[in-house]
């Protein structure tokens, strides 16, 4: 059995501005964050015929569109259970996509709208092939002030390559941009 | 016969290790991924004109199965290339099957009118067919062989109208999928 190689460590101090994107330099993983305002998300979902209670509930959350691009030559593995958000030293628990299922069921949301909603989310797990880019939204409870993210990606076809660690210390919900 | 010639003959005779599949893999355009062959989830859907289509009716031909939605940016970027590809390959025995994910006729009609007026699309009205295929994201394209197995997967949107993709699809559509 091959032992995992020594992890790469990257510490990044990056600023997130509403509508802007940012990239992590010097890593095989390029992540761009774009905080979305409640107005943007409400307009997006309402324009697609989402029921009003669903739109209202989503408008209260913190949406950040995330695009992950594998710029390396090896497979990298997204696993959102390895993404940890915090603000003012306390954990901010990201809403797993399964969190919404019982809510939509209780609201009687049509399957088509539930499906579209799921496709707008970042996958919980995905093996990014070299040069592959996929994205989607992550949803956090709305918090004021800077949000930190510690994220790690396994790499290599069997996930035994170097562990890629990333840290972002100045993410924001869109309504709290500096 | 010397040992080397015997070895080469052995390699050429072993199914799956012959020269033809190696050539096919070398010609794989960027962003296409070989898929461990497995049966494509079957579906029966209707298009915007209410014409029904069942995937298993396409046995014997390669099928380009494309999942998309109008709200998805890469889909908007890719769709004109899909239409140009369809035009350029219209004499090939490749079946192009578009599947819209979870949208209504008005939205799809309006979108295709702007981006790909010659294309029609099946309507996965509740999104459950798309869910069954478990794409990596939207857009998602799969190439299904004449036996009904998924053989290739595209990673994200691709410039399907470019020569390397057209050559690959032409070559594929003329093969029987047994390599």
mmCIF file of C-alpha atoms in Angstrom:
data_model
loop_
_atom_site.group_PDB
_atom_site.id
_atom_site.type_symbol
_atom_site.label_atom_id
_atom_site.label_comp_id
_atom_site.label_asym_id
_atom_site.label_seq_id
_atom_site.Cartn_x
_atom_site.Cartn_y
_atom_site.Cartn_z
ATOM 1 C CA UNK A 1 0.000 0.000 0.000
ATOM 2 C CA UNK A 2 1.375 3.338 -1.082
ATOM 3 C CA UNK A 3 1.525 6.013 1.607
ATOM 4 C CA UNK A 4 -0.042 9.380 0.772
ATOM 5 C CA UNK A 5 2.545 11.903 -0.322
ATOM 6 C CA UNK A 6 3.340 15.027 1.663
ATOM 7 C CA UNK A 7 0.531 17.545 1.315
ATOM 8 C CA UNK A 8 0.913 20.814 -0.533
ATOM 9 C CA UNK A 9 -0.061 23.751 1.615
ATOM 10 C CA UNK A 10 -1.237 27.003 0.216
ATOM 11 C CA UNK A 11 -2.375 29.893 2.304
ATOM 12 C CA UNK A 12 -4.180 32.551 0.410
ATOM 13 C CA UNK A 13 -5.473 35.899 1.433
ATOM 14 C CA UNK A 14 -7.969 36.936 -1.122
ATOM 15 C CA UNK A 15 -10.754 39.440 -1.240
ATOM 16 C CA UNK A 16 -14.177 38.659 -2.578
ATOM 17 C CA UNK A 17 -16.239 41.384 -4.144
ATOM 18 C CA UNK A 18 -19.773 41.027 -5.362
ATOM 19 C CA UNK A 19 -19.783 40.233 -9.058
ATOM 20 C CA UNK A 20 -16.020 39.787 -9.154
ATOM 21 C CA UNK A 21 -13.974 36.654 -9.445
ATOM 22 C CA UNK A 22 -10.689 35.617 -7.972
ATOM 23 C CA UNK A 23 -8.229 32.854 -8.523
ATOM 24 C CA UNK A 24 -5.772 30.983 -6.358
ATOM 25 C CA UNK A 25 -2.293 31.435 -7.829
ATOM 26 C CA UNK A 26 0.404 28.761 -7.927
ATOM 27 C CA UNK A 27 -1.887 25.805 -7.397
ATOM 28 C CA UNK A 28 -3.305 23.277 -9.810
ATOM 29 C CA UNK A 29 -6.730 24.282 -8.501
ATOM 30 C CA UNK A 30 -8.228 27.543 -9.677
ATOM 31 C CA UNK A 31 -11.272 28.528 -7.647
ATOM 32 C CA UNK A 32 -13.336 31.611 -8.374
ATOM 33 C CA UNK A 33 -15.914 32.936 -5.955
ATOM 34 C CA UNK A 34 -18.725 35.251 -6.909
ATOM 35 C CA UNK A 35 -21.081 36.272 -4.107
ATOM 36 C CA UNK A 36 -24.659 36.756 -5.307
ATOM 37 C CA UNK A 37 -27.088 39.269 -3.913
ATOM 38 C CA UNK A 38 -30.573 38.188 -2.777
ATOM 39 C CA UNK A 39 -31.942 40.250 -5.683
ATOM 40 C CA UNK A 40 -29.840 38.335 -8.172
ATOM 41 C CA UNK A 41 -30.921 34.967 -6.831
ATOM 42 C CA UNK A 42 -34.562 35.949 -6.509
ATOM 43 C CA UNK A 43 -34.594 37.248 -10.072
ATOM 44 C CA UNK A 44 -32.907 34.098 -11.366
ATOM 45 C CA UNK A 45 -35.294 31.678 -9.688
ATOM 46 C CA UNK A 46 -38.439 33.764 -10.148
ATOM 47 C CA UNK A 47 -37.719 34.099 -13.875
ATOM 48 C CA UNK A 48 -37.729 30.315 -14.079
ATOM 49 C CA UNK A 49 -41.125 30.032 -12.498
ATOM 50 C CA UNK A 50 -40.027 28.965 -9.041
ATOM 51 C CA UNK A 51 -42.867 29.228 -6.498
ATOM 52 C CA UNK A 52 -42.757 32.365 -4.391
ATOM 53 C CA UNK A 53 -42.219 30.600 -1.010
ATOM 54 C CA UNK A 54 -39.161 28.864 -2.464
ATOM 55 C CA UNK A 55 -37.805 32.133 -3.845
ATOM 56 C CA UNK A 56 -38.384 33.920 -0.547
ATOM 57 C CA UNK A 57 -36.636 31.233 1.445
ATOM 58 C CA UNK A 58 -33.641 31.209 -0.897
ATOM 59 C CA UNK A 59 -33.397 35.010 -0.864
ATOM 60 C CA UNK A 60 -32.608 34.855 2.856
ATOM 61 C CA UNK A 61 -29.490 32.757 2.307
ATOM 62 C CA UNK A 62 -25.931 33.592 1.364
ATOM 63 C CA UNK A 63 -25.217 32.397 -2.186
ATOM 64 C CA UNK A 64 -21.698 32.216 -3.511
ATOM 65 C CA UNK A 65 -21.133 30.944 -7.032
ATOM 66 C CA UNK A 66 -18.010 28.824 -7.127
ATOM 67 C CA UNK A 67 -16.151 27.732 -10.237
ATOM 68 C CA UNK A 68 -13.455 25.128 -9.810
ATOM 69 C CA UNK A 69 -10.980 24.634 -12.635
ATOM 70 C CA UNK A 70 -8.375 21.903 -12.605
ATOM 71 C CA UNK A 71 -5.378 23.526 -14.275
ATOM 72 C CA UNK A 72 -3.058 20.644 -13.438
ATOM 73 C CA UNK A 73 -2.252 17.436 -15.220
ATOM 74 C CA UNK A 74 -3.642 15.120 -12.569
ATOM 75 C CA UNK A 75 -7.158 14.359 -11.404
ATOM 76 C CA UNK A 76 -8.286 16.424 -8.424
ATOM 77 C CA UNK A 77 -11.158 15.440 -6.188
ATOM 78 C CA UNK A 78 -13.758 17.891 -4.985
ATOM 79 C CA UNK A 79 -15.419 16.743 -1.784
ATOM 80 C CA UNK A 80 -17.446 19.471 -0.107
ATOM 81 C CA UNK A 81 -17.341 17.606 3.199
ATOM 82 C CA UNK A 82 -13.691 18.762 3.210
ATOM 83 C CA UNK A 83 -14.690 22.408 2.924
ATOM 84 C CA UNK A 84 -15.021 24.170 6.250
ATOM 85 C CA UNK A 85 -16.371 27.691 6.578
ATOM 86 C CA UNK A 86 -16.034 29.889 9.637
ATOM 87 C CA UNK A 87 -16.700 33.441 10.700
ATOM 88 C CA UNK A 88 -15.421 35.177 13.841
ATOM 89 C CA UNK A 89 -13.911 31.881 14.932
ATOM 90 C CA UNK A 90 -17.171 29.956 14.717
ATOM 91 C CA UNK A 91 -18.128 27.321 12.211
ATOM 92 C CA UNK A 92 -20.547 28.359 9.485
ATOM 93 C CA UNK A 93 -22.314 25.236 8.332
ATOM 94 C CA UNK A 94 -22.854 25.070 4.601
ATOM 95 C CA UNK A 95 -26.224 23.721 3.567
ATOM 96 C CA UNK A 96 -25.807 20.285 2.001
ATOM 97 C CA UNK A 97 -27.968 19.815 -1.076
ATOM 98 C CA UNK A 98 -29.994 17.202 0.801
ATOM 99 C CA UNK A 99 -30.938 19.837 3.374
ATOM 100 C CA UNK A 100 -33.432 21.313 0.906
ATOM 101 C CA UNK A 101 -35.192 18.133 -0.165
ATOM 102 C CA UNK A 102 -37.652 17.796 2.750
ATOM 103 C CA UNK A 103 -38.337 21.544 2.656
ATOM 104 C CA UNK A 104 -39.265 21.426 -1.020
ATOM 105 C CA UNK A 105 -41.354 18.337 -0.402
ATOM 106 C CA UNK A 106 -43.257 20.047 2.406
ATOM 107 C CA UNK A 107 -43.817 23.091 0.189
ATOM 108 C CA UNK A 108 -45.077 20.904 -2.650
ATOM 109 C CA UNK A 109 -42.420 22.213 -5.032
ATOM 110 C CA UNK A 110 -42.705 20.596 -8.492
ATOM 111 C CA UNK A 111 -39.990 18.077 -9.358
ATOM 112 C CA UNK A 112 -38.871 20.190 -12.319
ATOM 113 C CA UNK A 113 -38.082 23.145 -10.059
ATOM 114 C CA UNK A 114 -36.362 20.911 -7.517
ATOM 115 C CA UNK A 115 -34.254 19.485 -10.315
ATOM 116 C CA UNK A 116 -33.285 22.902 -11.687
ATOM 117 C CA UNK A 117 -32.425 24.043 -8.180
ATOM 118 C CA UNK A 118 -30.098 21.080 -7.711
ATOM 119 C CA UNK A 119 -28.363 21.762 -11.035
ATOM 120 C CA UNK A 120 -27.567 25.285 -9.866
ATOM 121 C CA UNK A 121 -25.592 23.905 -6.907
ATOM 122 C CA UNK A 122 -21.929 22.939 -6.849
ATOM 123 C CA UNK A 123 -21.704 19.117 -6.813
ATOM 124 C CA UNK A 124 -21.032 17.630 -3.390
ATOM 125 C CA UNK A 125 -18.266 15.519 -4.916
ATOM 126 C CA UNK A 126 -16.626 15.365 -8.312
ATOM 127 C CA UNK A 127 -13.398 14.098 -9.849
ATOM 128 C CA UNK A 128 -12.106 17.000 -11.923
ATOM 129 C CA UNK A 129 -10.132 15.802 -14.902
ATOM 130 C CA UNK A 130 -7.193 17.873 -16.196
ATOM 131 C CA UNK A 131 -8.463 21.175 -17.593
ATOM 132 C CA UNK A 132 -12.031 20.451 -16.518
ATOM 133 C CA UNK A 133 -14.037 23.310 -15.052
ATOM 134 C CA UNK A 134 -17.401 22.910 -13.364
ATOM 135 C CA UNK A 135 -19.200 25.218 -11.034
ATOM 136 C CA UNK A 136 -22.315 25.979 -9.102
ATOM 137 C CA UNK A 137 -23.573 27.696 -6.013
ATOM 138 C CA UNK A 138 -22.810 26.998 -2.407
ATOM 139 C CA UNK A 139 -25.358 28.171 0.133
ATOM 140 C CA UNK A 140 -24.471 29.353 3.611
ATOM 141 C CA UNK A 141 -26.622 30.892 6.300
ATOM 142 C CA UNK A 142 -26.236 34.643 5.906
ATOM 143 C CA UNK A 143 -23.437 35.986 8.058
ATOM 144 C CA UNK A 144 -22.037 39.473 8.447
ATOM 145 C CA UNK A 145 -18.321 40.037 8.061
ATOM 146 C CA UNK A 146 -15.486 38.037 6.584
ATOM 147 C CA UNK A 147 -15.842 34.301 6.121
ATOM 148 C CA UNK A 148 -12.884 31.920 6.093
ATOM 149 C CA UNK A 149 -12.757 28.737 4.082
ATOM 150 C CA UNK A 150 -10.390 25.834 4.557
ATOM 151 C CA UNK A 151 -10.652 23.417 1.689
ATOM 152 C CA UNK A 152 -8.683 20.381 0.689
ATOM 153 C CA UNK A 153 -8.627 18.312 -2.453
ATOM 154 C CA UNK A 154 -7.255 14.827 -2.917
ATOM 155 C CA UNK A 155 -5.362 14.346 -6.145
ATOM 156 C CA UNK A 156 -4.318 11.575 -8.470
ATOM 157 C CA UNK A 157 -6.432 8.927 -10.158
ATOM 158 C CA UNK A 158 -6.690 6.923 -6.945
ATOM 159 C CA UNK A 159 -6.773 9.957 -4.600
ATOM 160 C CA UNK A 160 -3.306 9.068 -3.295
ATOM 161 C CA UNK A 161 -1.523 12.044 -4.813
ATOM 162 C CA UNK A 162 -0.494 15.146 -2.885
ATOM 163 C CA UNK A 163 -3.252 16.617 -0.736
ATOM 164 C CA UNK A 164 -3.976 20.164 -1.872
ATOM 165 C CA UNK A 165 -4.902 22.516 0.956
ATOM 166 C CA UNK A 166 -6.333 25.938 0.313
ATOM 167 C CA UNK A 167 -7.373 28.690 2.663
ATOM 168 C CA UNK A 168 -9.357 31.814 1.914
ATOM 169 C CA UNK A 169 -9.727 34.350 4.687
ATOM 170 C CA UNK A 170 -11.853 37.127 3.322
ATOM 171 C CA UNK A 171 -14.933 35.749 1.619
ATOM 172 C CA UNK A 172 -18.181 37.614 2.122
ATOM 173 C CA UNK A 173 -21.831 37.251 1.519
ATOM 174 C CA UNK A 174 -22.751 39.670 -1.233
ATOM 175 C CA UNK A 175 -24.669 42.067 0.988
ATOM 176 C CA UNK A 176 -21.655 42.434 3.223
ATOM 177 C CA UNK A 177 -19.027 43.329 0.678
ATOM 178 C CA UNK A 178 -16.339 45.766 1.868
ATOM 179 C CA UNK B 1 8.922 -17.280 -36.447
ATOM 180 C CA UNK B 2 11.070 -15.388 -33.948
ATOM 181 C CA UNK B 3 9.895 -14.411 -30.488
ATOM 182 C CA UNK B 4 9.226 -10.738 -31.358
ATOM 183 C CA UNK B 5 7.027 -11.617 -34.326
ATOM 184 C CA UNK B 6 5.104 -14.091 -32.176
ATOM 185 C CA UNK B 7 4.564 -11.432 -29.521
ATOM 186 C CA UNK B 8 3.294 -8.872 -32.053
ATOM 187 C CA UNK B 9 0.937 -11.435 -33.550
ATOM 188 C CA UNK B 10 -0.353 -12.240 -30.076
ATOM 189 C CA UNK B 11 -0.945 -8.537 -29.294
ATOM 190 C CA UNK B 12 -2.825 -8.017 -32.542
ATOM 191 C CA UNK B 13 -5.012 -11.046 -31.967
ATOM 192 C CA UNK B 14 -6.070 -10.271 -28.411
ATOM 193 C CA UNK B 15 -9.444 -8.545 -28.532
ATOM 194 C CA UNK B 16 -9.257 -4.955 -27.310
ATOM 195 C CA UNK B 17 -5.481 -4.679 -27.726
ATOM 196 C CA UNK B 18 -5.392 -4.484 -31.521
ATOM 197 C CA UNK B 19 -4.296 -1.412 -33.426
ATOM 198 C CA UNK B 20 -7.758 -0.052 -34.217
ATOM 199 C CA UNK B 21 -8.751 0.884 -30.657
ATOM 200 C CA UNK B 22 -5.330 2.394 -30.011
ATOM 201 C CA UNK B 23 -5.742 4.612 -33.044
ATOM 202 C CA UNK B 24 -9.219 5.582 -31.930
ATOM 203 C CA UNK B 25 -8.014 6.594 -28.450
ATOM 204 C CA UNK B 26 -5.103 8.580 -29.893
ATOM 205 C CA UNK B 27 -7.573 10.582 -31.937
ATOM 206 C CA UNK B 28 -9.763 11.390 -28.947
ATOM 207 C CA UNK B 29 -10.402 15.137 -29.060
ATOM 208 C CA UNK B 30 -9.666 17.314 -26.054
ATOM 209 C CA UNK B 31 -12.231 17.059 -23.289
ATOM 210 C CA UNK B 32 -13.654 13.711 -24.334
ATOM 211 C CA UNK B 33 -13.267 10.932 -21.852
ATOM 212 C CA UNK B 34 -13.473 7.194 -22.384
ATOM 213 C CA UNK B 35 -16.287 5.857 -20.273
ATOM 214 C CA UNK B 36 -16.253 2.391 -18.775
ATOM 215 C CA UNK B 37 -18.850 0.812 -21.042
ATOM 216 C CA UNK B 38 -22.154 0.388 -19.318
ATOM 217 C CA UNK B 39 -25.744 0.461 -20.465
ATOM 218 C CA UNK B 40 -27.123 3.922 -21.073
ATOM 219 C CA UNK B 41 -30.175 4.567 -18.896
ATOM 220 C CA UNK B 42 -33.132 4.116 -21.199
ATOM 221 C CA UNK B 43 -35.704 6.829 -21.584
ATOM 222 C CA UNK B 44 -38.756 7.738 -23.592
ATOM 223 C CA UNK B 45 -39.436 11.453 -23.971
ATOM 224 C CA UNK B 46 -41.368 13.718 -26.312
ATOM 225 C CA UNK B 47 -39.980 16.686 -28.187
ATOM 226 C CA UNK B 48 -41.478 20.169 -28.578
ATOM 227 C CA UNK B 49 -43.764 18.865 -31.324
ATOM 228 C CA UNK B 50 -44.919 16.080 -29.012
ATOM 229 C CA UNK B 51 -43.104 13.431 -31.075
ATOM 230 C CA UNK B 52 -42.018 10.598 -28.810
ATOM 231 C CA UNK B 53 -38.526 9.123 -28.905
ATOM 232 C CA UNK B 54 -37.204 6.089 -27.055
ATOM 233 C CA UNK B 55 -33.442 5.710 -26.754
ATOM 234 C CA UNK B 56 -33.578 1.961 -27.253
ATOM 235 C CA UNK B 57 -35.106 2.531 -30.694
ATOM 236 C CA UNK B 58 -31.688 3.845 -31.770
ATOM 237 C CA UNK B 59 -29.896 0.507 -31.392
ATOM 238 C CA UNK B 60 -27.568 -0.072 -34.313
ATOM 239 C CA UNK B 61 -26.459 3.582 -34.479
ATOM 240 C CA UNK B 62 -24.181 5.798 -32.457
ATOM 241 C CA UNK B 63 -26.137 8.392 -30.513
ATOM 242 C CA UNK B 64 -24.939 11.817 -29.381
ATOM 243 C CA UNK B 65 -26.991 12.492 -26.234
ATOM 244 C CA UNK B 66 -26.820 16.086 -25.069
ATOM 245 C CA UNK B 67 -28.369 17.444 -21.855
ATOM 246 C CA UNK B 68 -28.819 21.188 -21.620
ATOM 247 C CA UNK B 69 -30.758 24.044 -20.060
ATOM 248 C CA UNK B 70 -31.268 27.619 -21.257
ATOM 249 C CA UNK B 71 -30.110 29.161 -17.979
ATOM 250 C CA UNK B 72 -26.722 27.468 -18.140
ATOM 251 C CA UNK B 73 -24.033 29.773 -19.551
ATOM 252 C CA UNK B 74 -21.822 27.077 -21.094
ATOM 253 C CA UNK B 75 -24.936 25.601 -22.756
ATOM 254 C CA UNK B 76 -25.643 28.930 -24.437
ATOM 255 C CA UNK B 77 -22.066 29.094 -25.627
ATOM 256 C CA UNK B 78 -22.027 25.519 -26.908
ATOM 257 C CA UNK B 79 -25.423 25.275 -28.593
ATOM 258 C CA UNK B 80 -24.542 27.072 -31.864
ATOM 259 C CA UNK B 81 -21.583 24.702 -32.278
ATOM 260 C CA UNK B 82 -23.903 21.733 -31.743
ATOM 261 C CA UNK B 83 -26.177 22.998 -34.481
ATOM 262 C CA UNK B 84 -23.274 23.534 -36.888
ATOM 263 C CA UNK B 85 -22.021 20.039 -36.087
ATOM 264 C CA UNK B 86 -25.459 18.588 -36.756
ATOM 265 C CA UNK B 87 -25.555 20.315 -40.146
ATOM 266 C CA UNK B 88 -22.063 19.189 -41.088
ATOM 267 C CA UNK B 89 -22.778 15.597 -40.063
ATOM 268 C CA UNK B 90 -26.299 15.299 -41.420
ATOM 269 C CA UNK B 91 -25.220 12.656 -43.936
ATOM 270 C CA UNK B 92 -23.579 10.534 -41.251
ATOM 271 C CA UNK B 93 -25.419 7.757 -39.431
ATOM 272 C CA UNK B 94 -25.029 9.603 -36.118
ATOM 273 C CA UNK B 95 -28.209 10.314 -34.230
ATOM 274 C CA UNK B 96 -28.193 13.592 -32.322
ATOM 275 C CA UNK B 97 -30.534 13.638 -29.355
ATOM 276 C CA UNK B 98 -30.981 16.835 -27.388
ATOM 277 C CA UNK B 99 -32.577 16.649 -23.954
ATOM 278 C CA UNK B 100 -33.690 19.811 -22.208
ATOM 279 C CA UNK B 101 -33.592 19.564 -18.437
ATOM 280 C CA UNK B 102 -36.697 20.678 -16.529
ATOM 281 C CA UNK B 103 -37.839 23.624 -18.609
ATOM 282 C CA UNK B 104 -41.100 24.362 -20.394
ATOM 283 C CA UNK B 105 -41.889 24.569 -24.098
ATOM 284 C CA UNK B 106 -41.994 28.355 -24.226
ATOM 285 C CA UNK B 107 -38.542 28.676 -22.706
ATOM 286 C CA UNK B 108 -37.045 26.006 -24.952
ATOM 287 C CA UNK B 109 -38.741 27.341 -28.084
ATOM 288 C CA UNK B 110 -37.528 30.843 -27.392
ATOM 289 C CA UNK B 111 -33.993 29.729 -26.590
ATOM 290 C CA UNK B 112 -33.555 27.461 -29.592
ATOM 291 C CA UNK B 113 -35.022 30.135 -31.838
ATOM 292 C CA UNK B 114 -32.159 32.404 -30.812
ATOM 293 C CA UNK B 115 -29.280 29.966 -30.471
ATOM 294 C CA UNK B 116 -30.002 26.950 -32.672
ATOM 295 C CA UNK B 117 -33.113 27.461 -34.777
ATOM 296 C CA UNK B 118 -32.679 24.220 -36.705
ATOM 297 C CA UNK B 119 -32.576 22.033 -33.599
ATOM 298 C CA UNK B 120 -35.394 20.315 -31.792
ATOM 299 C CA UNK B 121 -35.138 18.976 -28.278
ATOM 300 C CA UNK B 122 -36.676 16.311 -26.162
ATOM 301 C CA UNK B 123 -38.313 17.651 -23.035
ATOM 302 C CA UNK B 124 -37.281 16.107 -19.722
ATOM 303 C CA UNK B 125 -40.073 18.005 -18.059
ATOM 304 C CA UNK B 126 -39.532 16.896 -14.478
ATOM 305 C CA UNK B 127 -35.779 16.448 -14.794
ATOM 306 C CA UNK B 128 -35.826 12.833 -13.734
ATOM 307 C CA UNK B 129 -34.220 11.430 -16.888
ATOM 308 C CA UNK B 130 -31.331 13.850 -16.465
ATOM 309 C CA UNK B 131 -31.011 12.788 -12.831
ATOM 310 C CA UNK B 132 -30.839 9.137 -13.900
ATOM 311 C CA UNK B 133 -27.904 9.846 -16.195
ATOM 312 C CA UNK B 134 -26.051 11.625 -13.363
ATOM 313 C CA UNK B 135 -24.157 14.137 -15.517
ATOM 314 C CA UNK B 136 -21.159 15.920 -14.038
ATOM 315 C CA UNK B 137 -22.938 19.209 -14.744
ATOM 316 C CA UNK B 138 -24.735 20.973 -17.559
ATOM 317 C CA UNK B 139 -24.177 20.841 -20.441
ATOM 318 C CA UNK B 140 -23.438 17.139 -20.604
ATOM 319 C CA UNK B 141 -22.786 15.030 -23.674
ATOM 320 C CA UNK B 142 -22.515 11.261 -23.934
ATOM 321 C CA UNK B 143 -21.768 9.078 -26.912
ATOM 322 C CA UNK B 144 -23.779 5.879 -26.860
ATOM 323 C CA UNK B 145 -22.636 2.996 -29.044
ATOM 324 C CA UNK B 146 -24.885 0.926 -31.337
ATOM 325 C CA UNK B 147 -25.252 -1.668 -28.586
ATOM 326 C CA UNK B 148 -26.727 0.914 -26.207
ATOM 327 C CA UNK B 149 -23.644 1.408 -24.007
ATOM 328 C CA UNK B 150 -22.211 4.769 -22.979
ATOM 329 C CA UNK B 151 -18.692 4.836 -24.409
ATOM 330 C CA UNK B 152 -17.552 8.450 -24.168
ATOM 331 C CA UNK B 153 -18.368 11.460 -22.057
ATOM 332 C CA UNK B 154 -17.591 15.091 -22.810
ATOM 333 C CA UNK B 155 -16.256 17.249 -20.000
ATOM 334 C CA UNK B 156 -18.305 20.440 -20.108
ATOM 335 C CA UNK B 157 -19.086 22.272 -23.333
ATOM 336 C CA UNK B 158 -17.041 21.386 -26.409
ATOM 337 C CA UNK B 159 -16.473 23.056 -29.811
ATOM 338 C CA UNK B 160 -18.231 20.247 -31.654
ATOM 339 C CA UNK B 161 -18.018 21.993 -35.012
ATOM 340 C CA UNK B 162 -14.217 21.983 -35.028
ATOM 341 C CA UNK B 163 -12.356 19.582 -37.354
ATOM 342 C CA UNK B 164 -10.956 17.279 -34.651
ATOM 343 C CA UNK B 165 -14.415 16.693 -33.169
ATOM 344 C CA UNK B 166 -16.084 16.283 -36.559
ATOM 345 C CA UNK B 167 -13.439 13.775 -37.672
ATOM 346 C CA UNK B 168 -13.838 11.810 -34.478
ATOM 347 C CA UNK B 169 -17.625 11.742 -34.702
ATOM 348 C CA UNK B 170 -17.531 10.768 -38.403
ATOM 349 C CA UNK B 171 -15.153 7.922 -37.637
ATOM 350 C CA UNK B 172 -17.239 6.824 -34.686
ATOM 351 C CA UNK B 173 -20.547 6.926 -36.502
ATOM 352 C CA UNK B 174 -19.208 4.625 -39.210
ATOM 353 C CA UNK B 175 -17.937 2.042 -36.736
ATOM 354 C CA UNK B 176 -20.012 -0.720 -35.251
ATOM 355 C CA UNK B 177 -18.909 0.034 -31.701
ATOM 356 C CA UNK B 178 -17.446 -3.403 -31.051
ATOM 357 C CA UNK B 179 -13.826 -2.173 -30.721
#
